[in-house]
Amino acid sequence: MGQVEAIHIAPAASAPMRSLGEVEAIAGGGLAGDRNRARIGFYSPRPTDPGAREVTLFEAEVLDALATEHGITLSAGEHRRNLTTRGVRLDDLLGQRFQVGEVLLEGVKDCPPCDHLQELVGKPLLQPLVNRGGLRARVVVGGVLRVGDRVSALEPVASLSEGLPWGKISVPDNGGGRLLGEEQPHRTPASSVGD
């Protein structure tokens, strides 16, 4: 079982990340006050799954590895993800519902590094963060996220979506007319533009 070490949001694209002790997670929307909820982030033109920009997570262990393996010091506020976690492998949460304190999230897609992130922090991050750039999640059940909250996996999404209302809602812009809940979580390569 892991926990949340830090929470960060930014009010606009490229704006400095603000450290918070807690933040409201809004079901189907994202984090209160964050650029992604307001849909004013720096995004690539590449379409992404519904909800994939609501909350982003990053492993504190990757920050440790950047320092020891690559000599790169990156703070929790610099990686541009909302939640910094420790003690949980985010790859294992891809395609899963998981609890963070009182909030229920669903791991939708990985969050690969991009040129935009590298330019903002001025550090060579593209290669060191390949396959460990974080996780994107949607907010299934909202509530307040707090530093220190426990992170625990529940069940794979496929076993949960049957019979639930969002498993039957057609989402016209989800890239193929699939029903919400039928999207397949997936990894993407490092990108030259932000997402």
PDB file of C-alpha atoms in Angstrom:
ATOM      1  CA  MET A   1       0.000   0.000   0.000  1.00  0.00           C
ATOM      2  CA  GLY A   2       1.313   3.426  -0.956  1.00  0.00           C
ATOM      3  CA  GLN A   3       0.607   6.962   0.078  1.00  0.00           C
ATOM      4  CA  VAL A   4       0.420  10.501  -1.298  1.00  0.00           C
ATOM      5  CA  GLU A   5       3.608  12.446  -0.571  1.00  0.00           C
ATOM      6  CA  ALA A   6       2.710  15.695  -2.333  1.00  0.00           C
ATOM      7  CA  ILE A   7      -0.164  17.408  -4.146  1.00  0.00           C
ATOM      8  CA  HIS A   8       0.366  20.034  -6.841  1.00  0.00           C
ATOM      9  CA  ILE A   9      -1.887  21.966  -9.176  1.00  0.00           C
ATOM     10  CA  ALA A  10      -1.321  24.777 -11.674  1.00  0.00           C
ATOM     11  CA  PRO A  11      -3.984  27.338 -12.580  1.00  0.00           C
ATOM     12  CA  ALA A  12      -2.858  27.639 -16.221  1.00  0.00           C
ATOM     13  CA  ALA A  13      -0.663  26.014 -18.843  1.00  0.00           C
ATOM     14  CA  SER A  14       3.061  26.386 -18.038  1.00  0.00           C
ATOM     15  CA  ALA A  15       2.243  28.168 -14.751  1.00  0.00           C
ATOM     16  CA  PRO A  16       4.301  27.170 -11.707  1.00  0.00           C
ATOM     17  CA  MET A  17       2.833  24.263  -9.765  1.00  0.00           C
ATOM     18  CA  ARG A  18       1.344  25.145  -6.357  1.00  0.00           C
ATOM     19  CA  SER A  19       1.893  22.766  -3.452  1.00  0.00           C
ATOM     20  CA  LEU A  20      -1.244  21.964  -1.439  1.00  0.00           C
ATOM     21  CA  GLY A  21      -1.991  19.942   1.677  1.00  0.00           C
ATOM     22  CA  GLU A  22      -5.365  18.928   0.235  1.00  0.00           C
ATOM     23  CA  VAL A  23      -7.496  19.455  -2.849  1.00  0.00           C
ATOM     24  CA  GLU A  24     -11.038  18.613  -3.918  1.00  0.00           C
ATOM     25  CA  ALA A  25     -11.330  15.923  -6.601  1.00  0.00           C
ATOM     26  CA  ILE A  26     -14.494  16.329  -8.646  1.00  0.00           C
ATOM     27  CA  ALA A  27     -16.015  13.231 -10.278  1.00  0.00           C
ATOM     28  CA  GLY A  28     -15.797  13.501 -14.046  1.00  0.00           C
ATOM     29  CA  GLY A  29     -13.913  16.777 -13.816  1.00  0.00           C
ATOM     30  CA  GLY A  30     -10.557  16.673 -12.060  1.00  0.00           C
ATOM     31  CA  LEU A  31      -8.963  18.732  -9.314  1.00  0.00           C
ATOM     32  CA  ALA A  32     -10.422  22.060  -8.175  1.00  0.00           C
ATOM     33  CA  GLY A  33      -8.248  24.939  -9.364  1.00  0.00           C
ATOM     34  CA  ASP A  34      -6.139  22.826 -11.726  1.00  0.00           C
ATOM     35  CA  ARG A  35      -5.479  23.704 -15.373  1.00  0.00           C
ATOM     36  CA  ASN A  36      -6.633  20.286 -16.547  1.00  0.00           C
ATOM     37  CA  ARG A  37     -10.072  20.659 -14.946  1.00  0.00           C
ATOM     38  CA  ALA A  38     -10.374  24.095 -16.556  1.00  0.00           C
ATOM     39  CA  ARG A  39      -9.139  22.571 -19.854  1.00  0.00           C
ATOM     40  CA  ILE A  40      -6.414  25.190 -20.219  1.00  0.00           C
ATOM     41  CA  GLY A  41      -3.401  22.899 -20.064  1.00  0.00           C
ATOM     42  CA  PHE A  42      -0.701  22.522 -22.704  1.00  0.00           C
ATOM     43  CA  TYR A  43      -2.008  19.655 -24.849  1.00  0.00           C
ATOM     44  CA  SER A  44      -0.866  17.867 -27.940  1.00  0.00           C
ATOM     45  CA  PRO A  45      -3.386  17.598 -30.791  1.00  0.00           C
ATOM     46  CA  ARG A  46      -3.377  13.814 -30.232  1.00  0.00           C
ATOM     47  CA  PRO A  47      -6.761  12.696 -28.863  1.00  0.00           C
ATOM     48  CA  THR A  48      -6.790  10.897 -25.554  1.00  0.00           C
ATOM     49  CA  ASP A  49      -9.272   8.781 -23.629  1.00  0.00           C
ATOM     50  CA  PRO A  50     -12.158  10.478 -21.779  1.00  0.00           C
ATOM     51  CA  GLY A  51     -11.082  11.467 -18.291  1.00  0.00           C
ATOM     52  CA  ALA A  52      -7.393  10.885 -18.983  1.00  0.00           C
ATOM     53  CA  ARG A  53      -6.481  14.433 -18.015  1.00  0.00           C
ATOM     54  CA  GLU A  54      -8.420  14.662 -14.747  1.00  0.00           C
ATOM     55  CA  VAL A  55      -5.612  13.644 -12.336  1.00  0.00           C
ATOM     56  CA  THR A  56      -1.969  12.804 -12.991  1.00  0.00           C
ATOM     57  CA  LEU A  57       0.267  10.802 -10.665  1.00  0.00           C
ATOM     58  CA  PHE A  58       4.037  10.318 -10.388  1.00  0.00           C
ATOM     59  CA  GLU A  59       6.161   7.955  -8.279  1.00  0.00           C
ATOM     60  CA  ALA A  60       8.527   9.512  -5.722  1.00  0.00           C
ATOM     61  CA  GLU A  61      10.790   6.509  -6.333  1.00  0.00           C
ATOM     62  CA  VAL A  62      11.347   7.788  -9.883  1.00  0.00           C
ATOM     63  CA  LEU A  63      12.574  11.095  -8.439  1.00  0.00           C
ATOM     64  CA  ASP A  64      15.045   9.090  -6.351  1.00  0.00           C
ATOM     65  CA  ALA A  65      16.148   7.090  -9.415  1.00  0.00           C
ATOM     66  CA  LEU A  66      16.647  10.233 -11.496  1.00  0.00           C
ATOM     67  CA  ALA A  67      19.073  11.502  -8.872  1.00  0.00           C
ATOM     68  CA  THR A  68      21.007   8.252  -8.393  1.00  0.00           C
ATOM     69  CA  GLU A  69      21.004   6.943 -11.978  1.00  0.00           C
ATOM     70  CA  HIS A  70      21.194  10.186 -13.963  1.00  0.00           C
ATOM     71  CA  GLY A  71      22.364  12.868 -11.542  1.00  0.00           C
ATOM     72  CA  ILE A  72      19.144  14.832 -12.188  1.00  0.00           C
ATOM     73  CA  THR A  73      17.465  16.495  -9.227  1.00  0.00           C
ATOM     74  CA  LEU A  74      13.761  16.944  -9.864  1.00  0.00           C
ATOM     75  CA  SER A  75      11.363  18.134  -7.169  1.00  0.00           C
ATOM     76  CA  ALA A  76       7.771  17.009  -6.717  1.00  0.00           C
ATOM     77  CA  GLY A  77       6.610  20.352  -8.095  1.00  0.00           C
ATOM     78  CA  GLU A  78       8.751  20.113 -11.220  1.00  0.00           C
ATOM     79  CA  HIS A  79       7.440  16.885 -12.737  1.00  0.00           C
ATOM     80  CA  ARG A  80       4.106  18.649 -13.465  1.00  0.00           C
ATOM     81  CA  ARG A  81       1.932  15.793 -12.185  1.00  0.00           C
ATOM     82  CA  ASN A  82      -0.756  16.368  -9.549  1.00  0.00           C
ATOM     83  CA  LEU A  83      -0.019  13.625  -7.035  1.00  0.00           C
ATOM     84  CA  THR A  84       3.384  12.331  -5.994  1.00  0.00           C
ATOM     85  CA  THR A  85       3.061   8.864  -4.491  1.00  0.00           C
ATOM     86  CA  ARG A  86       5.419   6.520  -2.677  1.00  0.00           C
ATOM     87  CA  GLY A  87       5.141   2.797  -2.114  1.00  0.00           C
ATOM     88  CA  VAL A  88       2.895   1.942  -5.052  1.00  0.00           C
ATOM     89  CA  ARG A  89       3.826   1.039  -8.631  1.00  0.00           C
ATOM     90  CA  LEU A  90       1.662   3.222 -10.822  1.00  0.00           C
ATOM     91  CA  ASP A  91       2.048   0.849 -13.792  1.00  0.00           C
ATOM     92  CA  ASP A  92       0.115  -1.698 -11.737  1.00  0.00           C
ATOM     93  CA  LEU A  93      -2.820   0.744 -11.514  1.00  0.00           C
ATOM     94  CA  LEU A  94      -3.236   1.111 -15.276  1.00  0.00           C
ATOM     95  CA  GLY A  95      -6.676  -0.299 -16.081  1.00  0.00           C
ATOM     96  CA  GLN A  96      -7.604  -0.511 -12.392  1.00  0.00           C
ATOM     97  CA  ARG A  97      -9.810   1.347  -9.984  1.00  0.00           C
ATOM     98  CA  PHE A  98      -7.917   2.468  -6.912  1.00  0.00           C
ATOM     99  CA  GLN A  99      -8.655   4.333  -3.719  1.00  0.00           C
ATOM    100  CA  VAL A 100      -6.730   7.443  -2.660  1.00  0.00           C
ATOM    101  CA  GLY A 101      -8.084   8.378   0.746  1.00  0.00           C
ATOM    102  CA  GLU A 102     -11.810   8.927   0.205  1.00  0.00           C
ATOM    103  CA  VAL A 103     -11.496   9.362  -3.577  1.00  0.00           C
ATOM    104  CA  LEU A 104     -11.953   6.601  -6.145  1.00  0.00           C
ATOM    105  CA  LEU A 105      -9.765   6.920  -9.244  1.00  0.00           C
ATOM    106  CA  GLU A 106      -9.398   4.821 -12.377  1.00  0.00           C
ATOM    107  CA  GLY A 107      -6.019   4.434 -14.100  1.00  0.00           C
ATOM    108  CA  VAL A 108      -6.674   5.313 -17.748  1.00  0.00           C
ATOM    109  CA  LYS A 109      -3.354   5.874 -19.495  1.00  0.00           C
ATOM    110  CA  ASP A 110       0.327   6.328 -18.833  1.00  0.00           C
ATOM    111  CA  CYS A 111       1.691   9.882 -18.823  1.00  0.00           C
ATOM    112  CA  PRO A 112       4.817   9.904 -21.003  1.00  0.00           C
ATOM    113  CA  PRO A 113       7.430  12.661 -20.809  1.00  0.00           C
ATOM    114  CA  CYS A 114       7.388  15.392 -23.452  1.00  0.00           C
ATOM    115  CA  ASP A 115       9.558  18.165 -24.847  1.00  0.00           C
ATOM    116  CA  HIS A 116       7.331  20.747 -23.155  1.00  0.00           C
ATOM    117  CA  LEU A 117       8.128  19.339 -19.704  1.00  0.00           C
ATOM    118  CA  GLN A 118      11.836  19.201 -20.535  1.00  0.00           C
ATOM    119  CA  GLU A 119      11.781  22.837 -21.719  1.00  0.00           C
ATOM    120  CA  LEU A 120       9.906  24.056 -18.630  1.00  0.00           C
ATOM    121  CA  VAL A 121      12.342  22.504 -16.149  1.00  0.00           C
ATOM    122  CA  GLY A 122      15.489  22.849 -18.261  1.00  0.00           C
ATOM    123  CA  LYS A 123      16.630  19.301 -17.504  1.00  0.00           C
ATOM    124  CA  PRO A 124      17.178  16.339 -19.884  1.00  0.00           C
ATOM    125  CA  LEU A 125      14.155  14.246 -18.879  1.00  0.00           C
ATOM    126  CA  LEU A 126      12.863  12.608 -22.066  1.00  0.00           C
ATOM    127  CA  GLN A 127      14.995   9.478 -22.039  1.00  0.00           C
ATOM    128  CA  PRO A 128      15.242   8.988 -18.249  1.00  0.00           C
ATOM    129  CA  LEU A 129      11.434   9.153 -17.942  1.00  0.00           C
ATOM    130  CA  VAL A 130      10.542   6.789 -20.782  1.00  0.00           C
ATOM    131  CA  ASN A 131       8.104   4.207 -19.333  1.00  0.00           C
ATOM    132  CA  ARG A 132       8.094   5.953 -15.962  1.00  0.00           C
ATOM    133  CA  GLY A 133       6.521   9.348 -16.594  1.00  0.00           C
ATOM    134  CA  GLY A 134       3.477   8.708 -14.442  1.00  0.00           C
ATOM    135  CA  LEU A 135      -0.181   7.770 -14.746  1.00  0.00           C
ATOM    136  CA  ARG A 136      -3.328   9.557 -15.861  1.00  0.00           C
ATOM    137  CA  ALA A 137      -6.526   8.814 -13.998  1.00  0.00           C
ATOM    138  CA  ARG A 138     -10.165   9.794 -14.038  1.00  0.00           C
ATOM    139  CA  VAL A 139     -12.119  10.672 -10.907  1.00  0.00           C
ATOM    140  CA  VAL A 140     -14.892   8.105 -10.454  1.00  0.00           C
ATOM    141  CA  VAL A 141     -15.992   9.169  -6.951  1.00  0.00           C
ATOM    142  CA  GLY A 142     -14.963  12.616  -5.777  1.00  0.00           C
ATOM    143  CA  GLY A 143     -13.907  13.867  -2.377  1.00  0.00           C
ATOM    144  CA  VAL A 144     -10.912  15.514  -0.765  1.00  0.00           C
ATOM    145  CA  LEU A 145      -7.398  14.261  -1.531  1.00  0.00           C
ATOM    146  CA  ARG A 146      -4.868  14.882   1.241  1.00  0.00           C
ATOM    147  CA  VAL A 147      -1.116  14.548   1.630  1.00  0.00           C
ATOM    148  CA  GLY A 148      -0.619  11.306   3.560  1.00  0.00           C
ATOM    149  CA  ASP A 149      -3.680   9.584   2.061  1.00  0.00           C
ATOM    150  CA  ARG A 150      -3.248   5.870   1.441  1.00  0.00           C
ATOM    151  CA  VAL A 151      -3.268   4.547  -2.114  1.00  0.00           C
ATOM    152  CA  SER A 152      -4.671   1.054  -2.594  1.00  0.00           C
ATOM    153  CA  ALA A 153      -5.656  -0.928  -5.684  1.00  0.00           C
ATOM    154  CA  LEU A 154      -9.128  -2.396  -5.978  1.00  0.00           C
ATOM    155  CA  GLU A 155     -10.227  -4.482  -8.993  1.00  0.00           C
ATOM    156  CA  PRO A 156      -9.498  -4.337 -12.723  1.00  0.00           C
ATOM    157  CA  VAL A 157     -11.873  -1.966 -14.519  1.00  0.00           C
ATOM    158  CA  ALA A 158     -13.237  -4.686 -16.843  1.00  0.00           C
ATOM    159  CA  SER A 159     -14.744  -6.578 -13.911  1.00  0.00           C
ATOM    160  CA  LEU A 160     -16.271  -3.422 -12.440  1.00  0.00           C
ATOM    161  CA  SER A 161     -17.814  -1.753 -15.493  1.00  0.00           C
ATOM    162  CA  GLU A 162     -20.499  -4.356 -16.147  1.00  0.00           C
ATOM    163  CA  GLY A 163     -23.856  -3.132 -14.973  1.00  0.00           C
ATOM    164  CA  LEU A 164     -22.628   0.307 -13.953  1.00  0.00           C
ATOM    165  CA  PRO A 165     -24.267   3.310 -15.635  1.00  0.00           C
ATOM    166  CA  TRP A 166     -21.065   4.682 -17.188  1.00  0.00           C
ATOM    167  CA  GLY A 167     -20.534   1.333 -18.914  1.00  0.00           C
ATOM    168  CA  LYS A 168     -23.601   2.072 -21.033  1.00  0.00           C
ATOM    169  CA  ILE A 169     -23.044   5.729 -21.983  1.00  0.00           C
ATOM    170  CA  SER A 170     -21.858   6.433 -25.517  1.00  0.00           C
ATOM    171  CA  VAL A 171     -19.125   9.059 -25.661  1.00  0.00           C
ATOM    172  CA  PRO A 172     -18.998  10.556 -29.168  1.00  0.00           C
ATOM    173  CA  ASP A 173     -15.436  11.928 -29.007  1.00  0.00           C
ATOM    174  CA  ASN A 174     -13.662   8.915 -27.549  1.00  0.00           C
ATOM    175  CA  GLY A 175     -11.990   7.969 -30.809  1.00  0.00           C
ATOM    176  CA  GLY A 176     -14.117   5.181 -32.157  1.00  0.00           C
ATOM    177  CA  GLY A 177     -17.617   5.207 -30.716  1.00  0.00           C
ATOM    178  CA  ARG A 178     -16.664   2.856 -27.869  1.00  0.00           C
ATOM    179  CA  LEU A 179     -18.783   2.936 -24.764  1.00  0.00           C
ATOM    180  CA  LEU A 180     -17.320   4.608 -21.721  1.00  0.00           C
ATOM    181  CA  GLY A 181     -15.794   1.880 -19.594  1.00  0.00           C
ATOM    182  CA  GLU A 182     -14.740  -0.103 -22.684  1.00  0.00           C
ATOM    183  CA  GLU A 183     -11.627   1.978 -23.419  1.00  0.00           C
ATOM    184  CA  GLN A 184      -8.483  -0.058 -23.156  1.00  0.00           C
ATOM    185  CA  PRO A 185      -5.769   1.499 -21.001  1.00  0.00           C
ATOM    186  CA  HIS A 186      -2.521   1.812 -22.882  1.00  0.00           C
ATOM    187  CA  ARG A 187       1.021   3.142 -22.950  1.00  0.00           C
ATOM    188  CA  THR A 188       2.221   5.849 -25.279  1.00  0.00           C
ATOM    189  CA  PRO A 189       5.759   6.738 -26.332  1.00  0.00           C
ATOM    190  CA  ALA A 190       7.553   9.913 -25.292  1.00  0.00           C
ATOM    191  CA  SER A 191       6.129  12.865 -27.180  1.00  0.00           C
ATOM    192  CA  SER A 192       7.588  16.027 -28.586  1.00  0.00           C
ATOM    193  CA  VAL A 193       4.639  18.042 -27.312  1.00  0.00           C
ATOM    194  CA  GLY A 194       2.834  18.146 -24.000  1.00  0.00           C
ATOM    195  CA  ASP A 195      -0.414  16.509 -23.147  1.00  0.00           C
TER     196      ASP A 195
END
